[in-house]
Tab-separated table of N, CA and C in Angstrom:
chain	number	residue	atom	x	y	z
A	5	MET	N	147.753	165.213	19.332
A	5	MET	CA	147.108	165.226	20.827
A	5	MET	C	146.049	166.031	20.909
A	6	LEU	N	145.112	165.619	21.181
A	6	LEU	CA	143.990	166.533	21.011
A	6	LEU	C	143.901	166.971	22.458
A	7	LEU	N	142.750	168.431	21.871
A	7	LEU	CA	142.566	169.144	23.172
A	7	LEU	C	141.447	168.739	24.181
A	8	THR	N	141.592	168.921	25.612
A	8	THR	CA	140.761	168.715	25.961
A	8	THR	C	138.991	168.920	25.973
A	9	ILE	N	139.121	169.672	25.189
A	9	ILE	CA	137.672	170.382	24.632
A	9	ILE	C	136.866	169.185	23.814
A	10	GLU	N	138.114	168.996	22.713
A	10	GLU	CA	138.066	167.940	21.821
A	10	GLU	C	137.638	166.590	22.471
A	11	ARG	N	138.627	166.129	23.359
A	11	ARG	CA	138.364	165.044	23.862
A	11	ARG	C	136.703	164.785	24.346
A	12	VAL	N	136.467	165.900	25.036
A	12	VAL	CA	135.403	166.071	26.229
A	12	VAL	C	134.181	165.403	24.610
A	13	ILE	N	134.149	166.183	23.611
A	13	ILE	CA	132.931	166.067	22.741
A	13	ILE	C	132.841	164.734	22.413
A	14	ILE	N	134.301	164.415	22.136
A	14	ILE	CA	134.161	162.622	21.662
A	14	ILE	C	133.985	162.130	22.533
A	15	LEU	N	134.423	162.010	24.000
A	15	LEU	CA	133.675	161.105	24.833
A	15	LEU	C	132.022	161.492	25.282
A	16	LYS	N	131.640	162.461	24.841
A	16	LYS	CA	130.129	162.661	25.295
A	16	LYS	C	129.315	161.995	24.113
A	17	SER	N	129.987	161.518	22.698
A	17	SER	CA	128.898	160.490	21.818
A	17	SER	C	129.679	159.317	21.894
A	18	VAL	N	129.782	158.894	22.993
A	18	VAL	CA	129.922	157.898	23.102
A	18	VAL	C	129.024	156.876	24.238
A	19	ASN	N	128.559	155.938	23.678
A	19	ASN	CA	127.425	155.471	24.983
A	19	ASN	C	127.533	155.655	26.450
A	20	ILE	N	129.240	155.214	26.366
A	20	ILE	CA	129.095	154.539	28.185
A	20	ILE	C	129.139	156.014	28.723
A	21	PHE	N	129.676	157.603	27.864
A	21	PHE	CA	130.065	158.696	28.858
A	21	PHE	C	128.751	159.692	28.499
A	22	SER	N	127.623	159.078	27.383
A	22	SER	CA	126.779	160.240	26.797
A	22	SER	C	126.018	160.538	27.848
A	23	GLU	N	125.824	160.440	29.122
A	23	GLU	CA	125.008	160.946	30.187
A	23	GLU	C	126.017	161.542	30.918
A	24	VAL	N	126.485	161.444	30.707
A	24	VAL	CA	128.172	162.025	32.078
A	24	VAL	C	127.841	163.549	31.893
A	25	PRO	N	127.867	164.492	32.737
A	25	PRO	CA	127.987	166.102	32.459
A	25	PRO	C	129.212	166.246	32.059
A	26	GLU	N	129.108	167.505	30.952
A	26	GLU	CA	130.648	167.735	30.556
A	26	GLU	C	131.796	168.102	31.137
A	27	GLU	N	130.924	168.699	32.299
A	27	GLU	CA	131.882	169.343	33.773
A	27	GLU	C	132.265	167.850	34.223
A	28	ASP	N	132.117	166.637	34.401
A	28	ASP	CA	132.845	165.568	34.752
A	28	ASP	C	133.614	164.857	33.630
A	29	LEU	N	133.340	164.964	32.422
A	29	LEU	CA	134.023	164.206	31.251
A	29	LEU	C	135.151	165.377	30.905
A	30	VAL	N	135.572	165.872	31.350
A	30	VAL	CA	136.356	167.111	31.896
A	30	VAL	C	137.662	166.071	32.635
A	31	GLU	N	137.291	165.369	33.833
A	31	GLU	CA	138.057	164.728	34.306
A	31	GLU	C	138.229	163.290	33.466
A	32	VAL	N	137.497	163.273	32.989
A	32	VAL	CA	137.531	161.673	31.855
A	32	VAL	C	138.679	161.788	31.056
A	33	ALA	N	138.175	162.988	30.272
A	33	ALA	CA	139.218	163.482	29.295
A	33	ALA	C	140.574	163.185	29.950
A	34	SER	N	141.110	163.497	31.090
A	34	SER	CA	142.315	164.497	31.818
A	34	SER	C	142.902	162.345	32.099
A	35	ILE	N	141.718	161.248	32.160
A	35	ILE	CA	143.410	160.388	32.428
A	35	ILE	C	142.947	159.481	31.054
A	36	VAL	N	142.471	159.614	30.161
A	36	VAL	CA	142.289	158.672	28.965
A	36	VAL	C	143.622	159.059	28.414
A	37	GLU	N	144.677	157.962	27.772
A	37	GLU	CA	145.660	157.897	27.371
A	37	GLU	C	145.305	157.886	25.820
A	38	GLU	N	145.970	158.759	25.075
A	38	GLU	CA	145.971	158.386	23.243
A	38	GLU	C	146.678	157.644	22.539
A	39	VAL	N	146.221	156.738	21.812
A	39	VAL	CA	147.453	155.450	21.141
A	39	VAL	C	146.878	155.570	19.754
A	40	GLU	N	147.955	155.473	19.221
A	40	GLU	CA	147.410	154.947	17.486
A	40	GLU	C	147.707	153.749	17.214
A	41	ALA	N	147.138	153.212	16.237
A	41	ALA	CA	147.548	151.684	15.747
A	41	ALA	C	147.386	151.601	14.138
A	42	LYS	N	148.001	151.354	13.879
A	42	LYS	CA	148.309	151.401	12.277
A	42	LYS	C	148.036	150.043	11.370
A	43	ALA	N	147.557	150.510	10.205
A	43	ALA	CA	146.302	149.189	9.700
A	43	ALA	C	147.596	147.970	9.820
A	44	GLY	N	146.911	146.752	10.167
A	44	GLY	CA	147.763	145.803	10.193
A	44	GLY	C	147.967	145.291	11.588
A	45	GLU	N	148.276	146.294	12.241
A	45	GLU	CA	148.536	146.183	14.144
A	45	GLU	C	147.339	145.566	15.302
A	46	ASP	N	147.659	144.924	15.380
A	46	ASP	CA	146.943	143.917	16.588
A	46	ASP	C	146.917	145.293	17.679
A	47	ILE	N	145.771	145.709	18.459
A	47	ILE	CA	145.308	146.186	19.154
A	47	ILE	C	145.323	145.432	20.476
A	48	ILE	N	144.439	144.627	20.150
A	48	ILE	CA	144.505	143.643	21.521
A	48	ILE	C	144.827	142.150	21.031
A	49	LEU	N	145.522	141.529	21.939
A	49	LEU	CA	145.880	139.750	21.244
A	49	LEU	C	144.801	138.870	22.486
A	50	LYS	N	144.339	137.806	21.891
A	50	LYS	CA	143.430	137.022	22.571
A	50	LYS	C	144.432	136.191	23.269
A	51	GLY	N	143.940	136.057	24.312
A	51	GLY	CA	144.765	135.460	25.550
A	51	GLY	C	145.665	136.170	26.304
A	52	ASP	N	145.923	137.477	25.835
A	52	ASP	CA	146.560	138.378	27.195
A	52	ASP	C	145.807	138.932	28.097
A	53	ILE	N	145.964	138.899	29.355
A	53	ILE	CA	145.329	139.347	30.363
A	53	ILE	C	145.701	141.194	30.217
A	54	GLY	N	144.086	141.443	30.046
A	54	GLY	CA	144.014	142.950	29.556
A	54	GLY	C	143.458	143.739	30.883
A	55	THR	N	143.936	144.809	31.223
A	55	THR	CA	143.261	145.638	32.062
A	55	THR	C	142.989	147.173	31.883
A	56	SER	N	142.861	147.198	30.637
A	56	SER	CA	142.137	148.368	29.711
A	56	SER	C	140.779	148.295	28.757
A	57	MET	N	140.383	149.369	28.776
A	57	MET	CA	139.258	149.525	27.883
A	57	MET	C	139.876	150.473	26.863
A	58	TYR	N	139.135	150.512	25.540
A	58	TYR	CA	139.453	151.727	24.194
A	58	TYR	C	138.202	151.737	23.834
A	59	ILE	N	138.570	153.609	23.138
A	59	ILE	CA	136.969	154.092	22.962
A	59	ILE	C	137.752	154.310	21.122
A	60	LEU	N	137.250	153.726	20.183
A	60	LEU	CA	137.977	154.059	18.550
A	60	LEU	C	137.692	155.460	18.401
A	61	VAL	N	138.512	156.051	18.377
A	61	VAL	CA	138.084	157.361	17.985
A	61	VAL	C	137.708	157.900	16.560
A	62	THR	N	139.017	157.297	15.865
A	62	THR	CA	138.995	157.233	14.180
A	62	THR	C	139.201	155.668	13.775
A	63	GLY	N	138.887	155.830	12.299
A	63	GLY	CA	139.324	154.592	12.102
A	63	GLY	C	138.502	153.228	12.202
A	64	LYS	N	138.962	152.108	11.570
A	64	LYS	CA	137.899	150.662	11.742
A	64	LYS	C	138.889	149.747	12.367
A	65	ALA	N	138.365	148.380	13.308
A	65	ALA	CA	139.424	147.325	13.426
A	65	ALA	C	138.284	146.487	13.530
A	66	ARG	N	139.155	145.389	13.423
A	66	ARG	CA	138.044	144.074	13.281
A	66	ARG	C	137.978	143.184	14.427
A	67	VAL	N	137.444	142.315	14.958
A	67	VAL	CA	137.618	141.510	15.927
A	67	VAL	C	137.475	140.245	15.640
A	68	HIS	N	138.213	139.295	15.769
A	68	HIS	CA	138.640	138.267	14.993
A	68	HIS	C	139.225	136.619	15.767
A	69	ASP	N	138.905	135.518	15.860
A	69	ASP	CA	139.420	134.343	16.100
A	69	ASP	C	139.600	133.387	15.430
A	70	ASP	N	140.722	132.345	15.368
A	70	ASP	CA	140.847	131.551	14.139
A	70	ASP	C	140.690	131.575	13.135
A	71	GLY	N	140.868	132.950	12.650
A	71	GLY	CA	140.763	133.239	11.607
A	71	GLY	C	139.529	133.690	10.678
A	72	LYS	N	138.665	134.066	12.185
A	72	LYS	CA	137.193	133.562	11.719
A	72	LYS	C	136.668	135.410	11.838
A	73	GLU	N	136.345	136.183	11.248
A	73	GLU	CA	136.063	137.707	11.568
A	73	GLU	C	134.529	137.995	12.447
A	74	LEU	N	134.489	138.372	13.269
A	74	LEU	CA	133.041	138.226	14.655
A	74	LEU	C	132.634	139.793	14.710
A	75	ALA	N	133.338	140.849	14.249
A	75	ALA	CA	132.703	141.923	14.150
A	75	ALA	C	133.590	142.900	13.657
A	76	VAL	N	133.255	144.353	13.260
A	76	VAL	CA	134.097	145.137	12.551
A	76	VAL	C	134.010	146.251	13.133
A	77	LEU	N	134.179	146.662	13.791
A	77	LEU	CA	134.129	148.144	14.611
A	77	LEU	C	134.899	149.364	14.474
A	78	SER	N	133.838	150.302	13.964
A	78	SER	CA	133.443	151.640	13.796
A	78	SER	C	134.197	152.350	14.497
A	79	GLU	N	133.895	154.125	14.574
A	79	GLU	CA	133.949	155.048	15.129
A	79	GLU	C	133.584	154.845	16.275
A	80	ARG	N	133.830	155.416	17.248
A	80	ARG	CA	132.969	155.470	18.726
A	80	ARG	C	132.630	154.376	19.597
A	81	THR	N	133.263	153.442	19.068
A	81	THR	CA	132.721	151.737	19.770
A	81	THR	C	133.820	151.731	21.031
A	82	VAL	N	133.500	151.440	21.849
A	82	VAL	CA	134.195	150.799	22.923
A	82	VAL	C	134.319	149.289	23.218
A	83	PHE	N	135.482	149.135	23.163
A	83	PHE	CA	136.056	147.561	23.235
A	83	PHE	C	136.611	147.616	24.740
A	84	GLY	N	137.117	146.015	25.235
A	84	GLY	CA	137.738	145.933	26.172
A	84	GLY	C	137.529	146.259	27.543
A	85	GLU	N	136.205	146.587	27.741
A	85	GLU	CA	135.951	146.812	28.816
A	85	GLU	C	135.301	145.507	30.029
A	86	LEU	N	135.387	144.665	29.576
A	86	LEU	CA	135.199	142.978	30.128
A	86	LEU	C	136.469	143.105	30.990
A	87	ALA	N	137.558	143.937	30.321
A	87	ALA	CA	138.876	142.818	30.687
A	87	ALA	C	139.223	143.938	32.054
A	88	ALA	N	138.949	145.689	31.754
A	88	ALA	CA	139.264	146.345	32.421
A	88	ALA	C	138.726	146.363	33.852
A	89	LEU	N	137.144	145.708	33.425
A	89	LEU	CA	136.526	145.372	35.042
A	89	LEU	C	136.763	144.398	35.483
A	90	ASP	N	137.628	143.199	34.851
A	90	ASP	CA	137.515	141.930	35.417
A	90	ASP	C	138.849	141.515	34.633
A	91	PRO	N	140.371	141.920	34.941
A	91	PRO	CA	141.547	140.953	34.459
A	91	PRO	C	141.180	139.620	33.855
A	92	GLU	N	140.756	139.339	33.106
A	92	GLU	CA	140.914	137.980	32.607
A	92	GLU	C	141.654	138.099	31.171
A	93	PRO	N	142.045	136.831	30.713
A	93	PRO	CA	142.690	136.863	29.620
A	93	PRO	C	141.594	137.155	28.232
A	94	ARG	N	142.409	138.307	27.507
A	94	ARG	CA	141.392	138.730	26.204
A	94	ARG	C	140.797	137.597	25.405
A	95	SER	N	139.246	137.626	25.010
A	95	SER	CA	138.392	136.407	24.469
A	95	SER	C	138.798	136.645	22.365
A	96	ALA	N	139.186	137.284	22.526
A	96	ALA	CA	139.582	137.996	20.856
A	96	ALA	C	140.453	138.714	20.365
A	97	ASN	N	141.077	138.734	18.984
A	97	ASN	CA	141.897	139.915	18.722
A	97	ASN	C	141.126	141.046	18.090
A	98	ILE	N	141.820	141.938	18.334
A	98	ILE	CA	141.299	143.096	17.311
A	98	ILE	C	142.509	143.745	16.599
A	99	THR	N	142.176	143.562	15.904
A	99	THR	CA	143.153	144.307	14.357
A	99	THR	C	142.703	145.739	13.842
A	100	ALA	N	143.739	146.672	14.143
A	100	ALA	CA	143.416	147.760	12.989
A	100	ALA	C	143.254	147.038	11.614
A	101	MET	N	141.994	147.984	10.833
A	101	MET	CA	141.795	147.657	9.488
A	101	MET	C	142.415	148.903	8.842
A	102	GLU	N	142.535	149.729	9.615
A	102	GLU	CA	143.263	151.006	9.158
A	102	GLU	C	143.533	151.733	9.929
A	103	ASP	N	144.517	152.997	9.405
A	103	ASP	CA	144.941	153.602	10.797
A	103	ASP	C	143.760	153.935	11.746
A	104	CYS	N	144.255	153.716	12.932
A	104	CYS	CA	143.169	153.841	14.169
A	104	CYS	C	144.017	154.782	15.231
A	105	HIS	N	142.575	156.026	16.017
A	105	HIS	CA	142.960	156.907	16.906
A	105	HIS	C	142.312	156.312	17.605
A	106	LEU	N	142.803	156.164	18.994
A	106	LEU	CA	142.347	155.118	20.106
A	106	LEU	C	142.116	156.047	21.610
A	107	PHE	N	141.208	156.265	22.402
A	107	PHE	CA	141.630	156.382	23.707
A	107	PHE	C	141.807	154.942	24.638
A	108	LYS	N	142.583	154.851	25.113
A	108	LYS	CA	142.985	154.121	26.636
A	108	LYS	C	142.496	154.136	27.728
A	109	LEU	N	141.776	153.777	28.468
A	109	LEU	CA	141.290	154.086	29.668
A	109	LEU	C	141.878	152.356	31.271
A	110	GLU	N	142.380	153.037	31.907
A	110	GLU	CA	143.025	152.190	32.639
A	110	GLU	C	142.334	151.149	33.518
A	111	GLU	N	142.512	150.166	34.111
A	111	GLU	CA	141.739	149.705	35.084
A	111	GLU	C	141.442	150.660	35.943
A	112	GLY	N	142.398	150.971	37.237
A	112	GLY	CA	142.143	151.943	38.216
A	112	GLY	C	141.728	152.936	37.888
A	113	PRO	N	141.882	153.597	36.996
A	113	PRO	CA	141.391	155.205	36.652
A	113	PRO	C	140.242	155.022	36.296
A	114	LEU	N	140.046	153.699	36.061
A	114	LEU	CA	138.166	153.274	35.496
A	114	LEU	C	137.411	153.077	36.892
A	115	TYR	N	138.182	152.066	37.597
A	115	TYR	CA	137.140	152.451	39.331
A	115	TYR	C	136.925	153.505	39.841
A	116	ASP	N	138.296	154.394	40.141
A	116	ASP	CA	137.961	156.004	40.484
A	116	ASP	C	137.085	156.596	39.683
A	117	LEU	N	136.915	156.642	38.376
A	117	LEU	CA	135.758	157.076	37.909
A	117	LEU	C	134.670	156.664	38.172
A	118	MET	N	134.548	155.490	38.017
A	118	MET	CA	132.939	154.700	38.071
A	118	MET	C	132.724	155.032	39.689
A	119	ALA	N	133.658	155.249	40.599
A	119	ALA	CA	132.792	155.294	42.341
A	119	ALA	C	132.876	156.675	42.289
A	120	GLU	N	133.124	157.305	41.329
A	120	GLU	CA	132.575	159.072	41.553
A	120	GLU	C	131.764	159.000	40.753
A	121	HIS	N	131.190	158.549	39.918
A	121	HIS	CA	130.543	159.012	38.554
A	121	HIS	C	129.257	157.968	38.116
A	122	VAL	N	128.185	157.802	39.085
A	122	VAL	CA	127.281	156.462	38.756
A	122	VAL	C	127.078	156.850	37.291
A	123	GLU	N	126.572	157.728	36.405
A	123	GLU	CA	126.431	157.621	35.228
A	123	GLU	C	127.511	156.953	34.481
A	124	VAL	N	128.523	156.937	34.934
A	124	VAL	CA	129.363	155.997	34.208
A	124	VAL	C	128.955	154.813	34.174
A	125	VAL	N	128.632	154.238	35.544
A	125	VAL	CA	128.836	152.524	35.842
A	125	VAL	C	127.758	152.626	35.118
A	126	ARG	N	126.440	153.376	35.019
A	126	ARG	CA	124.998	153.039	34.150
A	126	ARG	C	125.652	152.841	32.711
A	127	GLY	N	126.313	153.137	32.047
A	127	GLY	CA	126.515	153.134	30.355
A	127	GLY	C	127.555	151.823	30.486
A	128	ILE	N	128.049	151.674	31.466
A	128	ILE	CA	128.780	150.520	31.452
A	128	ILE	C	128.258	149.283	31.209
A	129	ILE	N	127.172	148.980	32.175
A	129	ILE	CA	126.136	148.482	32.476
A	129	ILE	C	125.365	148.344	30.988
A	130	ARG	N	124.747	149.072	30.803
A	130	ARG	CA	123.886	149.220	28.952
A	130	ARG	C	124.709	148.697	28.134
A	131	VAL	N	125.789	148.827	28.118
A	131	VAL	CA	126.983	148.409	26.795
A	131	VAL	C	127.338	147.057	27.094
A	132	LEU	N	127.131	146.831	28.203
A	132	LEU	CA	127.496	145.134	28.822
A	132	LEU	C	125.558	144.350	28.035
A	133	CYS	N	124.930	145.144	28.632
A	133	CYS	CA	123.552	144.681	28.415
A	133	CYS	C	123.742	144.224	26.804
A	134	ARG	N	123.408	145.287	26.553
A	134	ARG	CA	123.712	144.985	24.974
A	134	ARG	C	124.247	144.065	24.016
A	135	ARG	N	125.725	144.031	24.380
A	135	ARG	CA	126.172	142.917	23.780
A	135	ARG	C	125.680	141.581	24.520
A	136	MET	N	125.896	141.585	25.439
A	136	MET	CA	124.901	140.237	26.199
A	136	MET	C	123.865	139.756	24.870
A	137	ARG	N	122.870	140.590	24.969
A	137	ARG	CA	121.517	140.518	24.061
A	137	ARG	C	122.030	140.182	22.809
A	138	SER	N	122.793	140.875	22.283
A	138	SER	CA	123.246	140.620	20.861
A	138	SER	C	123.956	139.035	20.859
A	139	MET	N	124.640	138.192	21.436
A	139	MET	CA	124.958	137.211	21.743
A	139	MET	C	123.903	136.314	21.595
A	140	LEU	N	123.105	136.680	22.866
A	140	LEU	CA	122.252	135.439	22.931
A	140	LEU	C	121.076	135.468	21.493
A	141	ARG	N	121.260	136.411	20.796
A	141	ARG	CA	120.426	136.518	19.552
A	141	ARG	C	120.986	136.035	18.398
A	142	GLN	N	122.290	135.884	18.512
A	142	GLN	CA	123.017	134.888	17.416
A	142	GLN	C	122.829	133.595	17.758
A	143	GLN	N	123.362	133.563	19.009
A	143	GLN	CA	122.977	132.074	19.352
A	143	GLN	C	121.448	131.140	19.319
A	144	MET	N	120.190	131.997	19.434
A	144	MET	CA	119.123	131.900	18.948
A	144	MET	C	119.308	131.435	17.901
A	145	LYS	N	119.676	132.361	16.421
A	145	LYS	CA	119.702	131.934	14.991
A	145	LYS	C	120.710	130.826	14.804
A	146	LYS	N	121.522	130.236	15.218
A	146	LYS	CA	122.111	129.381	15.351
A	146	LYS	C	121.397	127.784	15.205
A	147	LYS	N	120.011	127.812	16.420
A	147	LYS	CA	119.394	127.008	16.704
A	147	LYS	C	118.594	126.552	15.337
């Protein structure tokens, strides 16, 4: 288990929280749950109803669907934020490629955090916009 200051330093390095003042990140650090995933273990299963987002603190994970690898996630990557904002079935599987240490943030505390800290809302919007642009670029390449 990490110390609060260690959690704050990690959170500050993640794009969603990079503009949130450190004193506010202490609150975020207190509500994230630390979880471990062993190499080969599923973190997210396609079709499951998700209500949490994750931050990959250490390790690597792969995003895959129907045997096709869609992406490799590395340290400080945020994933699952769509389900945390709007609980719907997960769109892909995410499996640990090596032992992973993660922060997990549930929907309720995330919404409370967003209500109090506009910087978090901005960070989430930025991440979603980047992801959407990336998907659009991939679609354009297929044409």
